[in-house]
Coordinates of C-alpha atoms and ligand atoms in Angstrom, one line a residue:
X1 CA 84.4 -31.8 12.8
X2 CA 83.4 -29.8 9.3
X3 CA 80.7 -30.6 7.9
X4 CA 80.1 -33.4 5.3
X5 CA 76.5 -32.1 3.4
X6 CA 77.3 -30.8 0.3
X7 CA 74.9 -30.3 -2.5
X8 CA 75.2 -32.6 -5.8
X9 CA 76.9 -31.0 -8.9
X10 CA 74.3 -30.6 -11.7
X11 CA 75.8 -33.3 -14.2
X12 CA 75.4 -35.5 -11.6
X13 CA 72.1 -34.8 -10.1
X14 CA 70.8 -35.1 -13.9
X15 CA 72.5 -38.5 -14.5
X16 CA 70.9 -39.3 -11.3
X17 CA 67.4 -37.9 -12.7
X18 CA 68.2 -39.5 -15.9
X19 CA 67.9 -42.9 -14.6
X20 CA 64.9 -42.8 -13.5
X21 CA 63.2 -40.7 -16.9
X22 CA 65.6 -42.9 -19.8
X23 CA 65.7 -46.5 -18.7
X24 CA 66.5 -46.9 -22.8
X25 CA 66.5 -46.0 -26.0
X26 CA 62.8 -46.6 -26.2
X27 CA 62.0 -43.6 -23.1
X28 CA 64.5 -41.5 -25.0
X29 CA 62.4 -41.8 -28.1
X30 CA 59.1 -41.3 -26.1
X31 CA 60.0 -37.6 -24.5
X32 CA 61.8 -36.8 -28.1
X33 CA 58.7 -37.4 -30.1
X34 CA 56.4 -36.4 -27.6
X35 CA 58.7 -32.7 -27.5
X36 CA 57.9 -32.7 -31.5
X37 CA 54.3 -33.5 -30.3
X38 CA 53.8 -30.7 -28.3
X39 CA 56.1 -28.4 -30.8
X40 CA 52.7 -28.9 -32.9
X41 CA 55.0 -30.9 -35.2
X42 CA 52.8 -32.4 -38.3
X43 CA 56.0 -34.6 -40.0
X44 CA 57.6 -36.7 -37.5
X45 CA 60.9 -38.1 -38.6
X46 CA 62.5 -40.8 -36.3
X47 CA 65.9 -42.4 -37.2
X48 CA 67.9 -44.8 -35.5
X49 CA 71.0 -46.8 -35.3
X50 CA 71.6 -49.7 -33.3
X51 CA 68.4 -49.6 -32.1
X52 CA 68.9 -46.1 -30.8
X53 CA 72.0 -47.3 -29.2
X54 CA 74.0 -45.5 -31.2
X55 CA 72.2 -42.9 -33.2
X56 CA 68.0 -41.8 -32.2
X57 CA 67.3 -38.7 -33.9
X58 CA 64.1 -37.2 -34.2
X59 CA 63.7 -34.1 -37.1
X60 CA 60.0 -32.5 -36.6
X61 CA 59.0 -29.3 -38.4
X62 CA 57.2 -27.8 -35.0
X63 CA 57.8 -24.2 -34.2
X64 CA 61.1 -24.7 -33.5
X65 CA 63.0 -22.6 -30.3
X66 CA 65.1 -19.5 -30.1
X67 CA 68.5 -19.5 -29.5
X68 CA 68.1 -18.6 -25.3
X69 CA 65.0 -21.3 -25.3
X70 CA 67.3 -24.0 -27.2
X71 CA 70.2 -23.8 -24.4
X72 CA 67.4 -23.5 -21.8
X73 CA 65.5 -26.3 -22.8
X74 CA 68.2 -28.8 -21.5
X75 CA 68.6 -27.1 -18.1
X76 CA 67.0 -29.7 -15.3
X77 CA 63.3 -28.3 -14.1
X78 CA 63.5 -25.5 -17.8
X79 CA 60.0 -25.9 -19.6
X80 CA 57.6 -23.6 -21.5
X81 CA 54.6 -25.7 -20.5
X82 CA 53.9 -25.0 -17.5
X83 CA 54.4 -22.5 -15.1
X84 CA 52.5 -22.3 -11.8
X85 CA 50.9 -25.8 -10.0
X86 CA 47.6 -24.9 -10.7
X87 CA 48.7 -25.2 -14.3
X88 CA 49.1 -28.9 -14.0
X89 CA 45.1 -29.2 -13.4
X90 CA 45.3 -28.3 -17.3
X91 CA 47.6 -29.8 -19.0
X92 CA 47.4 -30.6 -22.9
X93 CA 50.6 -30.8 -23.4
X94 CA 52.8 -34.6 -22.7
X95 CA 55.7 -33.1 -21.1
X96 CA 55.4 -30.8 -18.2
X97 CA 58.5 -31.6 -15.8
X98 CA 60.9 -30.0 -17.7
X99 CA 63.4 -33.4 -16.9
X100 CA 63.8 -35.2 -20.2
X101 CA 66.1 -33.2 -22.5
X102 CA 68.5 -32.2 -19.0
X103 CA 68.1 -36.3 -18.4
X104 CA 68.8 -37.0 -21.9
X105 CA 72.0 -34.7 -22.6
X106 CA 73.3 -35.8 -18.9
X107 CA 73.7 -39.8 -20.4
X108 CA 74.3 -39.1 -24.1
X109 CA 76.1 -37.1 -27.1
X110 CA 73.5 -34.4 -28.4
X111 CA 73.4 -31.9 -31.3
X112 CA 69.8 -30.1 -31.8
X113 CA 69.4 -27.6 -34.2
X114 CA 66.3 -25.5 -34.5
X115 CA 64.9 -22.7 -35.9
X116 CA 61.6 -20.5 -35.2
X117 CA 59.4 -19.6 -38.1
X118 CA 60.1 -15.9 -37.4
X119 CA 63.8 -16.2 -37.2
X120 CA 66.0 -15.9 -40.4
X121 CA 69.0 -18.4 -39.0
X122 CA 68.8 -21.4 -36.5
X123 CA 70.7 -22.4 -33.8
X124 CA 73.1 -25.7 -33.4
X125 CA 73.9 -26.7 -29.9
X126 CA 76.1 -29.7 -28.9
X127 CA 76.5 -30.9 -25.2
X128 CA 77.9 -33.9 -23.9
X129 CA 77.1 -35.4 -20.1
X130 CA 75.7 -32.1 -19.6
X131 CA 78.8 -29.7 -20.3
X132 CA 77.7 -27.7 -22.9
X133 CA 80.4 -28.2 -26.1
X134 CA 79.4 -25.3 -28.9
X135 CA 76.3 -23.1 -30.0
X136 CA 76.7 -21.7 -33.2
X137 CA 74.5 -19.8 -36.1
X138 CA 73.1 -22.1 -38.7
X139 CA 71.5 -22.4 -42.2
X140 CA 68.7 -25.0 -40.9
X141 CA 64.5 -25.6 -42.2
X142 CA 62.4 -24.3 -39.5
X143 CA 61.5 -26.8 -36.6
X144 CA 64.1 -28.9 -34.4
X145 CA 66.3 -31.9 -35.1
X146 CA 67.3 -33.5 -32.3
X147 CA 70.3 -36.5 -32.6
X148 CA 70.9 -38.8 -29.3
X149 CA 74.3 -39.9 -30.0
X150 CA 76.0 -43.0 -27.7
X151 CA 73.2 -43.3 -25.3
X152 CA 74.5 -44.6 -21.4
X153 CA 78.3 -44.1 -23.1
X154 CA 79.4 -42.5 -19.2
X155 CA 76.9 -44.7 -17.5
X156 CA 78.7 -48.6 -18.0
X157 CA 76.1 -50.1 -15.7
X158 CA 73.2 -49.1 -17.9
X159 CA 74.3 -50.1 -21.3
X160 CA 75.2 -53.2 -19.8
X161 CA 71.4 -53.6 -18.6
X162 CA 70.4 -53.0 -22.4
X163 CA 69.2 -56.2 -24.0
X164 CA 69.8 -57.1 -27.4
X165 CA 69.0 -55.4 -29.9
X166 CA 66.0 -56.8 -31.7
X167 CA 64.3 -56.8 -28.0
X168 CA 65.4 -52.6 -27.8
X169 CA 64.2 -52.4 -31.4
X170 CA 60.8 -54.0 -30.2
X171 CA 60.6 -51.8 -27.4
X172 CA 61.2 -48.6 -29.6
X173 CA 58.3 -50.1 -31.9
X174 CA 56.4 -50.3 -29.0
X175 CA 56.7 -47.0 -27.8
X176 CA 56.1 -45.4 -31.3
X177 CA 53.0 -47.6 -32.1
X178 CA 51.6 -46.0 -28.8
X179 CA 52.3 -42.6 -30.0
X180 CA 51.2 -42.8 -33.5
X181 CA 47.8 -44.6 -32.6
X182 CA 46.3 -41.6 -30.8
X183 CA 48.3 -38.7 -33.2
X184 CA 46.5 -40.3 -37.1
X185 CA 46.7 -36.4 -38.0
X186 CA 50.2 -36.3 -37.5
X187 CA 52.7 -37.9 -40.5
X188 CA 55.3 -40.5 -38.8
X189 CA 58.5 -41.7 -40.3
X190 CA 60.4 -44.6 -38.8
X191 CA 63.8 -45.9 -40.5
X192 CA 66.2 -47.9 -38.4
X193 CA 69.3 -49.2 -39.6
X194 CA 68.6 -47.7 -43.3
X195 CA 65.2 -49.6 -43.5
X196 CA 61.5 -47.9 -43.3
X197 CA 59.9 -49.6 -40.6
X198 CA 56.9 -47.3 -41.2
X199 CA 55.7 -44.7 -43.0
X200 CA 52.7 -43.4 -42.1
X201 CA 50.7 -40.3 -43.9
X202 CA 47.9 -38.2 -42.2
X203 CA 45.1 -39.8 -42.0
X204 CA 41.8 -41.3 -40.0
X205 CA 42.4 -43.0 -36.7
X206 CA 40.9 -46.6 -38.8
X207 CA 43.4 -46.0 -41.5
X208 CA 45.8 -45.4 -38.9
X209 CA 45.0 -48.6 -37.0
X210 CA 45.1 -50.4 -40.4
X211 CA 48.7 -49.2 -41.6
X212 CA 50.1 -50.1 -38.0
X213 CA 48.9 -53.3 -37.5
X214 CA 46.7 -54.5 -41.3
X215 CA 48.8 -56.4 -43.5
X216 CA 48.0 -56.2 -48.0
X217 CA 46.7 -59.9 -47.0
X218 CA 45.1 -59.8 -44.5
X219 CA 43.2 -56.6 -43.3
X220 CA 43.3 -55.5 -39.6
X221 CA 40.3 -52.9 -38.6
X222 CA 37.5 -55.3 -40.8
X223 CA 37.2 -57.0 -37.7
X224 CA 36.5 -53.9 -35.2
X225 CA 33.4 -52.1 -34.3
X226 CA 33.0 -48.8 -33.4
X227 CA 32.5 -47.9 -30.1
X228 CA 31.4 -43.9 -28.8
X229 CA 29.9 -42.0 -26.0
X230 CA 29.4 -39.1 -24.4
X231 CA 28.3 -37.6 -20.8
X232 CA 29.3 -34.6 -19.1
X233 CA 31.9 -36.4 -17.6
X234 CA 34.2 -38.2 -20.2
X235 CA 34.4 -39.3 -23.9
X236 CA 34.7 -42.8 -25.0
X237 CA 35.5 -43.3 -28.3
X238 CA 37.5 -45.9 -30.6
X239 CA 37.2 -49.2 -31.8
X240 CA 36.8 -53.2 -30.4
X241 CA 37.3 -56.5 -31.9
X242 CA 33.9 -58.7 -33.0
X243 CA 34.0 -61.7 -30.1
X244 CA 34.7 -64.1 -32.7
X245 CA 37.6 -62.9 -33.8
X246 CA 40.2 -62.4 -31.0
X247 CA 42.9 -64.3 -32.1
X248 CA 46.9 -64.2 -31.5
X249 CA 47.1 -60.6 -33.5
X250 CA 44.6 -59.5 -31.2
X251 CA 46.0 -55.9 -29.6
X252 CA 45.0 -53.6 -26.6
X253 CA 45.2 -49.9 -26.6
X254 CA 43.8 -47.2 -23.9
X255 CA 44.6 -43.9 -24.2
X256 CA 43.7 -40.8 -22.3
X257 CA 43.8 -37.6 -23.3
X258 CA 46.2 -38.1 -25.7
X259 CA 48.8 -40.6 -23.5
X260 CA 48.8 -44.6 -23.5
X261 CA 47.6 -45.7 -21.0
X262 CA 47.3 -49.3 -19.1
X263 CA 44.7 -49.5 -16.7
X264 CA 43.7 -53.2 -15.4
X265 CA 40.2 -52.1 -14.2
X266 CA 38.8 -51.0 -17.3
X267 CA 40.2 -53.8 -19.1
X268 CA 37.8 -55.7 -16.7
X269 CA 35.0 -53.4 -17.7
X270 CA 35.3 -54.8 -21.2
X271 CA 36.6 -58.4 -20.6
X272 CA 32.8 -58.4 -18.4
X273 CA 31.2 -56.9 -21.5
X274 CA 32.4 -59.7 -23.3
X275 CA 31.7 -62.3 -20.7
X276 CA 30.3 -65.6 -22.2
X277 CA 31.2 -64.6 -25.7
X278 CA 34.6 -65.5 -26.1
X279 CA 37.1 -68.8 -26.6
X280 CA 38.9 -69.3 -23.3
X281 CA 42.3 -67.5 -22.9
X282 CA 41.2 -65.3 -25.7
X283 CA 41.2 -61.3 -25.5
X284 CA 39.7 -59.2 -27.7
X285 CA 41.5 -55.8 -29.1
X286 CA 40.4 -52.4 -28.3
X287 CA 41.6 -49.1 -29.1
X288 CA 39.8 -47.1 -26.7
X289 CA 40.5 -43.0 -26.8
X290 CA 38.8 -41.3 -23.3
X291 CA 39.2 -37.5 -23.5
X292 CA 38.3 -36.2 -20.0
X293 CA 38.9 -32.6 -18.2
X294 CA 42.1 -32.5 -17.0
X295 CA 41.5 -32.0 -13.8
X296 CA 39.8 -35.5 -13.4
X297 CA 42.8 -37.4 -13.5
X298 CA 46.3 -37.3 -11.7
X299 CA 48.5 -35.6 -13.6
X300 CA 51.5 -36.1 -11.6
X301 CA 52.0 -38.9 -14.2
X302 CA 55.8 -40.4 -13.6
X303 CA 57.5 -40.2 -17.4
X304 CA 57.8 -44.0 -16.7
X305 CA 54.6 -45.3 -15.5
X306 CA 51.9 -46.0 -18.1
X307 CA 49.1 -46.5 -15.4
X308 CA 46.8 -43.6 -14.1
X309 CA 44.7 -42.5 -11.8
X310 CA 40.9 -41.1 -12.7
X311 CA 39.1 -39.3 -10.1
X312 CA 35.9 -41.1 -10.7
X313 CA 36.7 -44.8 -12.0
X314 CA 33.5 -46.1 -10.9
X315 CA 31.7 -44.3 -13.0
X316 CA 33.5 -44.5 -15.8
X317 CA 33.9 -47.9 -15.3
X318 CA 29.7 -48.2 -15.5
X319 CA 29.9 -45.8 -18.5
X320 CA 32.8 -47.6 -20.8
X321 CA 30.4 -50.9 -19.6
X322 CA 27.7 -49.7 -21.0
X323 CA 28.9 -48.4 -24.4
X324 CA 30.8 -51.6 -25.2
X325 CA 27.6 -53.4 -24.7
X326 CA 25.9 -51.3 -26.9
X327 CA 28.1 -51.7 -29.5
X328 CA 28.1 -55.7 -29.0
X329 CA 25.0 -55.6 -28.5
X330 CA 24.4 -53.8 -32.1
X331 CA 26.7 -56.7 -33.0
X332 CA 24.8 -59.3 -31.4
X333 CA 21.3 -57.5 -33.2
X334 CA 22.6 -58.7 -36.7
X335 CA 25.3 -61.3 -36.4
X336 CA 24.2 -61.5 -40.2
X337 CA 25.5 -58.5 -41.5
X338 CA 29.0 -58.4 -43.2
X339 CA 30.7 -55.3 -41.0
X340 CA 33.8 -56.0 -43.3
X341 CA 32.9 -52.6 -45.6
X342 CA 33.4 -48.9 -44.0
X343 CA 29.6 -48.1 -44.6
X344 CA 28.3 -50.5 -42.7
X345 CA 30.9 -49.9 -39.7
X346 CA 29.0 -46.6 -39.5
X347 CA 27.0 -46.9 -37.1
X348 CA 24.6 -43.7 -36.2
X349 CA 26.0 -42.7 -33.0
X350 CA 24.1 -41.6 -30.3
X351 CA 25.9 -38.0 -30.0
X352 CA 29.4 -38.3 -31.5
X353 CA 30.3 -39.7 -34.9
X354 CA 33.7 -39.5 -35.1
X355 CA 36.7 -41.5 -36.0
X356 CA 39.9 -39.4 -34.8
X357 CA 39.9 -37.6 -31.6
X358 CA 41.9 -34.8 -33.1
X359 CA 39.5 -32.1 -31.2
X360 CA 37.9 -33.3 -28.6
X361 CA 34.2 -31.2 -28.2
X362 CA 33.8 -32.1 -24.4
X363 CA 31.2 -29.7 -22.7
X364 CA 32.2 -28.3 -19.9
X365 CA 30.7 -27.2 -17.1
X366 CA 32.7 -24.7 -14.7
X367 CA 31.2 -25.5 -11.9
X368 CA 31.9 -29.0 -11.9
X369 CA 34.7 -30.3 -9.5
X370 CA 34.9 -34.2 -10.1
X371 CA 36.9 -34.6 -6.5
X372 CA 33.9 -33.3 -4.7
X373 CA 32.4 -36.1 -2.5
X374 CA 29.5 -36.9 -4.6
X375 CA 28.3 -40.2 -5.2
X376 CA 28.9 -41.9 -8.9
X377 CA 25.5 -41.9 -9.7
X378 CA 25.0 -38.0 -9.1
X379 CA 28.4 -36.4 -10.8
X380 CA 27.4 -38.4 -13.8
X381 CA 24.3 -37.8 -15.6
X382 CA 23.9 -39.5 -18.6
X383 CA 25.2 -42.2 -18.3
X384 CA 21.7 -44.4 -16.3
X385 CA 19.8 -43.4 -19.3
X386 CA 22.2 -44.7 -21.7
X387 CA 22.6 -47.6 -19.6
X388 CA 18.7 -48.4 -19.3
X389 CA 18.7 -47.9 -23.1
X390 CA 17.4 -51.3 -23.9
X391 CA 20.3 -53.5 -24.5
X392 CA 19.4 -56.4 -26.1
X393 CA 21.5 -58.7 -23.9
X394 CA 21.7 -57.3 -20.8
X395 CA 18.3 -56.8 -18.5
X396 CA 20.1 -56.7 -15.4
X397 CA 20.7 -54.1 -13.1
X398 CA 24.6 -52.6 -12.3
X399 CA 23.8 -54.0 -8.7
X400 CA 22.9 -57.5 -10.2
X401 CA 25.9 -57.4 -12.4
X402 CA 28.1 -57.0 -9.8
X403 CA 26.7 -59.1 -7.0
X404 CA 29.1 -62.1 -6.5
X405 CA 27.7 -65.4 -6.6
X406 CA 28.3 -66.7 -2.9
X407 CA 29.9 -70.0 -3.1
X408 CA 28.9 -71.5 0.7
X409 CA 30.0 -75.1 2.1
X410 CA 27.1 -76.3 1.0
X411 CA 27.1 -75.4 -2.3
X412 CA 26.8 -78.4 -4.7
X413 CA 30.4 -78.6 -6.9
X414 CA 31.6 -80.6 -9.6
X415 CA 35.0 -80.9 -12.0
X416 CA 34.5 -80.8 -15.2
X417 CA 36.8 -82.4 -17.5
X418 CA 39.7 -82.3 -14.8
X419 CA 40.2 -78.8 -16.0
X420 CA 36.9 -76.4 -14.1
X421 CA 34.9 -76.3 -10.9
X422 CA 31.2 -76.0 -11.8
X423 CA 29.7 -74.5 -8.1
X424 CA 25.9 -74.2 -8.6
X425 CA 25.3 -70.6 -6.8
X426 CA 21.8 -68.8 -6.5
X427 CA 22.4 -66.7 -9.6
X428 CA 24.1 -69.1 -11.6
X429 CA 26.8 -71.7 -12.9
X430 CA 30.0 -70.2 -11.6
X431 CA 32.8 -71.9 -13.9
X432 CA 36.0 -71.6 -12.2
X433 CA 39.6 -72.4 -14.2
X434 CA 41.4 -74.3 -11.9
X435 CA 44.7 -73.8 -13.0
X436 CA 44.0 -69.9 -12.6
X437 CA 42.2 -70.0 -9.6
X438 CA 45.5 -71.6 -8.0
X439 CA 47.6 -69.3 -9.4
X440 CA 45.5 -66.0 -8.4
X441 CA 45.9 -68.1 -4.6
X442 CA 49.6 -68.4 -4.8
X443 CA 49.9 -65.0 -6.5
X444 CA 48.7 -63.5 -3.3
X445 CA 50.6 -65.3 -0.8
X446 CA 53.8 -64.9 -2.8
X447 CA 53.4 -60.7 -3.3
X448 CA 52.2 -60.9 0.7
X449 CA 56.2 -62.3 1.1
X450 CA 57.4 -60.0 -1.9
X451 CA 57.0 -57.3 1.2
X452 CA 57.6 -58.6 4.7
X453 CA 60.6 -61.5 3.4
X454 CA 58.3 -64.5 5.4
X455 CA 58.3 -67.6 3.6
X456 CA 59.0 -70.8 4.1
X457 CA 62.5 -72.1 2.5
X458 CA 63.8 -75.1 1.7
X459 CA 67.3 -76.1 1.4
X460 CA 68.4 -78.1 -1.6
X461 CA 70.7 -81.6 -0.9
X462 CA 72.4 -80.9 -4.1
X463 CA 72.4 -77.3 -4.9
X464 CA 71.7 -76.8 -8.2
X465 CA 74.2 -75.2 -10.5
X466 CA 72.7 -73.2 -13.5
X467 CA 74.4 -71.3 -16.1
X468 CA 73.8 -67.9 -17.6
X469 CA 73.8 -65.5 -21.0
X470 CA 75.1 -62.1 -20.2
X471 CA 71.4 -61.4 -20.5
X472 CA 70.1 -63.3 -18.0
X473 CA 72.9 -62.7 -15.6
X474 CA 72.4 -59.2 -15.4
X475 CA 68.6 -59.6 -15.1
X476 CA 69.4 -62.1 -12.2
X477 CA 71.5 -59.7 -10.1
X478 CA 68.8 -57.5 -10.1
X479 CA 66.3 -59.8 -8.6
X480 CA 68.5 -61.3 -5.9
X481 CA 66.3 -59.7 -3.4
X482 CA 63.1 -60.6 -4.4
X483 CA 64.4 -64.1 -5.1
X484 CA 65.3 -64.8 -1.6
X485 CA 62.1 -62.9 0.0
X486 CA 60.1 -66.0 -1.6
X487 CA 62.6 -68.5 -0.5
X488 CA 65.1 -69.0 -3.2
X489 CA 68.6 -69.0 -1.8
X490 CA 71.1 -68.1 -4.7
X491 CA 74.6 -67.6 -4.9
X492 CA 77.0 -67.2 -7.1
X493 CA 79.2 -69.8 -8.4
X494 CA 81.3 -68.7 -11.2
X495 CA 81.1 -65.4 -13.6
X496 CA 78.6 -67.0 -15.6
X497 CA 76.4 -69.3 -13.4
X498 CA 75.1 -69.8 -10.0
X499 CA 74.4 -72.0 -7.9
X500 CA 70.4 -72.5 -5.9
X501 CA 70.8 -73.8 -2.8
X502 CA 67.4 -73.5 -1.8
X503 CA 64.1 -73.1 -3.1
X504 CA 60.4 -71.9 -1.7
X505 CA 58.4 -74.8 0.1
X506 CA 55.5 -73.8 -2.2
X507 CA 57.6 -75.0 -5.4
X508 CA 57.5 -78.8 -4.5
X509 CA 59.0 -81.1 -6.6
X510 CA 59.2 -78.9 -9.6
X511 CA 63.1 -77.9 -11.2
X512 CA 64.8 -74.9 -9.3
X513 CA 66.8 -74.4 -12.6
X514 CA 63.6 -73.6 -14.9
X515 CA 61.6 -72.1 -12.1
X516 CA 64.7 -69.0 -12.4
X517 CA 64.8 -68.8 -15.5
X518 CA 61.3 -68.3 -16.5
X519 CA 61.4 -65.5 -14.0
X520 CA 64.0 -63.9 -15.9
X521 CA 62.2 -63.7 -18.6
X522 CA 59.0 -62.9 -17.5
X523 CA 60.7 -59.9 -16.2
X524 CA 62.9 -59.1 -19.2
X525 CA 59.7 -59.4 -21.5
X526 CA 58.3 -56.9 -19.4
X527 CA 58.4 -53.6 -20.9
X528 CA 59.8 -51.6 -18.0
X529 CA 61.6 -52.4 -15.6
X530 CA 60.1 -50.5 -12.3
X531 CA 60.3 -52.3 -9.2
X532 CA 56.9 -53.4 -8.4
X533 CA 56.3 -54.1 -12.1
X534 CA 59.0 -57.2 -11.0
X535 CA 57.7 -57.8 -8.2
X536 CA 54.1 -58.8 -10.1
X537 CA 56.0 -60.8 -12.6
X538 CA 57.7 -62.6 -10.3
X539 CA 55.1 -63.5 -8.0
X540 CA 52.9 -64.0 -11.0
X541 CA 55.4 -66.2 -12.9
X542 CA 56.0 -68.7 -9.4
X543 CA 52.3 -68.9 -8.8
X544 CA 51.5 -70.0 -12.7
X545 CA 54.6 -72.7 -12.3
X546 CA 53.2 -73.8 -9.1
X547 CA 49.8 -74.1 -9.6
X548 CA 47.6 -77.0 -9.8
X549 CA 48.0 -78.0 -13.9
X550 CA 44.6 -78.0 -15.9
X551 CA 43.9 -82.1 -16.5
X552 CA 44.7 -82.8 -12.6
X553 CA 41.5 -84.5 -11.1
X554 CA 40.6 -83.0 -7.3
X555 CA 39.0 -84.1 -5.1
X556 CA 36.0 -82.5 -3.3
X557 CA 37.6 -81.6 0.1
X558 CA 40.5 -79.8 -2.7
X559 CA 38.1 -78.3 -5.3
X560 CA 35.9 -77.0 -1.7
X561 CA 39.9 -75.7 0.1
X562 CA 40.6 -74.0 -3.7
X563 CA 37.0 -72.2 -3.9
X564 CA 37.4 -71.0 -0.4
X565 CA 40.7 -69.4 -0.7
X566 CA 40.2 -68.0 -4.0
X567 CA 36.5 -66.0 -2.4
X568 CA 39.1 -64.5 0.1
X569 CA 41.0 -63.1 -3.0
X570 CA 37.8 -61.5 -4.8
X571 CA 39.6 -61.5 -7.8
X572 CA 37.9 -62.3 -11.5
X573 CA 40.9 -62.0 -13.4
X574 CA 45.0 -62.6 -13.3
X575 CA 47.1 -59.4 -12.9
X576 CA 47.9 -60.4 -17.0
X577 CA 44.4 -60.1 -17.5
X578 CA 42.5 -64.2 -17.7
X579 CA 40.0 -64.4 -16.1
X580 CA 40.0 -66.8 -13.6
X581 CA 36.1 -67.6 -13.0
X582 CA 33.1 -67.0 -15.4
X583 CA 29.3 -66.9 -14.6
X584 CA 26.8 -68.7 -17.0
X585 CA 23.8 -66.7 -15.2
X586 CA 19.8 -68.2 -14.9
X587 CA 19.5 -65.9 -17.9
X588 CA 21.5 -66.9 -19.9
X589 CA 20.3 -70.8 -19.3
X590 CA 16.8 -69.6 -19.9
X591 CA 17.6 -68.2 -23.2
X592 CA 19.4 -71.2 -25.0
X593 CA 15.8 -72.9 -24.4
Ligands
ADP1 P1 59.4 -30.4 -20.6 O1 58.4 -31.3 -22.6 O2 58.2 -31.4 -19.5 O3 58.8 -29.2 -20.9 P2 61.5 -31.4 -22.0 O4 63.2 -31.3 -21.3 O5 61.2 -32.4 -22.4 O6 60.8 -30.9 -20.7 O7 61.9 -30.0 -23.1 C1 62.2 -28.9 -22.6 C2 61.6 -27.8 -23.7 O8 62.1 -27.2 -24.6 C3 60.1 -27.5 -23.7 O9 59.0 -27.4 -22.6 C4 60.2 -26.6 -25.0 O10 59.8 -26.0 -24.7 C5 61.7 -27.4 -25.3 N1 61.8 -28.4 -26.8 C6 62.2 -29.8 -26.6 N2 62.2 -30.5 -27.8 C7 61.5 -29.1 -28.3 C8 60.7 -29.6 -30.0 N3 61.2 -30.3 -30.3 N4 60.4 -28.1 -30.6 C9 60.2 -26.8 -29.6 N5 60.5 -26.9 -28.7 C10 60.9 -27.9 -28.0
MG2 MG1 59.1 -33.1 -22.5

């Protein structure tokens, strides 16, 4: 028998890799703009047509490429940014994998013009489906002009998975905002179908935030107060929203070393600092910029992932918590101050007074190794003092803060307004949001079921037919395995409809078709289509639908059961960041008298 294993041709391998890196126009935009930033551009123009489907062009005035480099740039693993593994720990560029251009040119028509300042003439290359169609000399300005046309022209399945132009444009803008909010010194222009969406001039960070989120009639940054702290481990700067202004327009952003990140644990630090100050369901705005030694974070970040691992998360959690408390404390002690003018916002910072993160001045201790197994307290010097400074609202130790009040079978429980369970604990009154508590318990159960397929299912006597749009159909097809693991029986009924033959037992009498549609739309609303995130969204969406509502009277036995199961999850926040429970401490009660 002859051998059957062979290496895939590059064009095929690149197309497969492209599926990972380039999921939609927004991921393509991110890669191209990051390349322009890495090339030191001071003005970056983005031009899109049909939300990037037919054209996605990025023009920069960066350092450009030589003719050979321009050709090399489209090879897989071709990068100028690292050359050995150890460079990964000193990373200061956005890119380093050398995958993006190879991926893009595997699934689109790409045309690049580029020139370095030292060259008289530039280079123009045309590539489609990883194949170089032409390379020639051209007259062009210094910098790089990348035109990506007909994205996914040769991958119909991907094309089909794209959402409406409106949704894809929103995805483009979301991705774009994450970049412009961290590079205020760079000029950015964004044009979509000949309409100027953004024209952002170089500015301070605060002006940039205003330019992105403010309206002429409704200033945005007047609601923000500064935060700034610097320790040997990390420097954190930026702005946080005043507690009473956490309405619909609130925005949450975290960045590390110039890169956008999502960090539920740090988000929790923030919510902890605000606890007791916010209206229910409200999240404050924040723009937090972390600067840290590159070797103290996990650099091997997947291009489509926004979660970032820190070596010393717990210590940073405490530093962040203290810094936010301090800013809020300043705010609290002087509630009558008018914060709307720039000068009053300029609190004297203990360490760094800055509103941009352009040039980080981190004191580097060359012998310092954050991965060494030291305790958080030893690793970080400085933050203890910081914490011990008198913070008006918080005379507690960190240990006390994180001690969960124990609720035992003897703890008195009361239901307030048919909405909240109040537990009279030794540390104060624990207030529990009943719907979220139940959502949390069910969420945990569903997450487990998604992992091991052990749901109890309940066949429907009369199958329900659900009609779907093209968008919804393609999402549903991708979700079928997950839906079956949590107990749904779903079968294709006609080209545009599915029939639901069974539902998870936990769903009870709820409408099955509605439940599935809600899941589909929740998944569509998530920015990336990574499996883990789907699972999170599916579990959360179903749990929310199955959970007892606010307004339902509970018996004492029901309350005890819920509280006990909630304690087993040891969660205080839902994956969407919403608080499940909050403690009204003895101190806080005392203060009211
Ligand atoms: P990476 O950014 O991970 O190195 P890419 O595939 O995105 O990989 O780019 C490959 C290489 O092409 C980069 O390392 C860089 O040298 C060059 N390059 C890409 N875009 C630009 C640009 N806009 N200006 C100058 N050089 C660029
Ligand atoms: Mg890159």
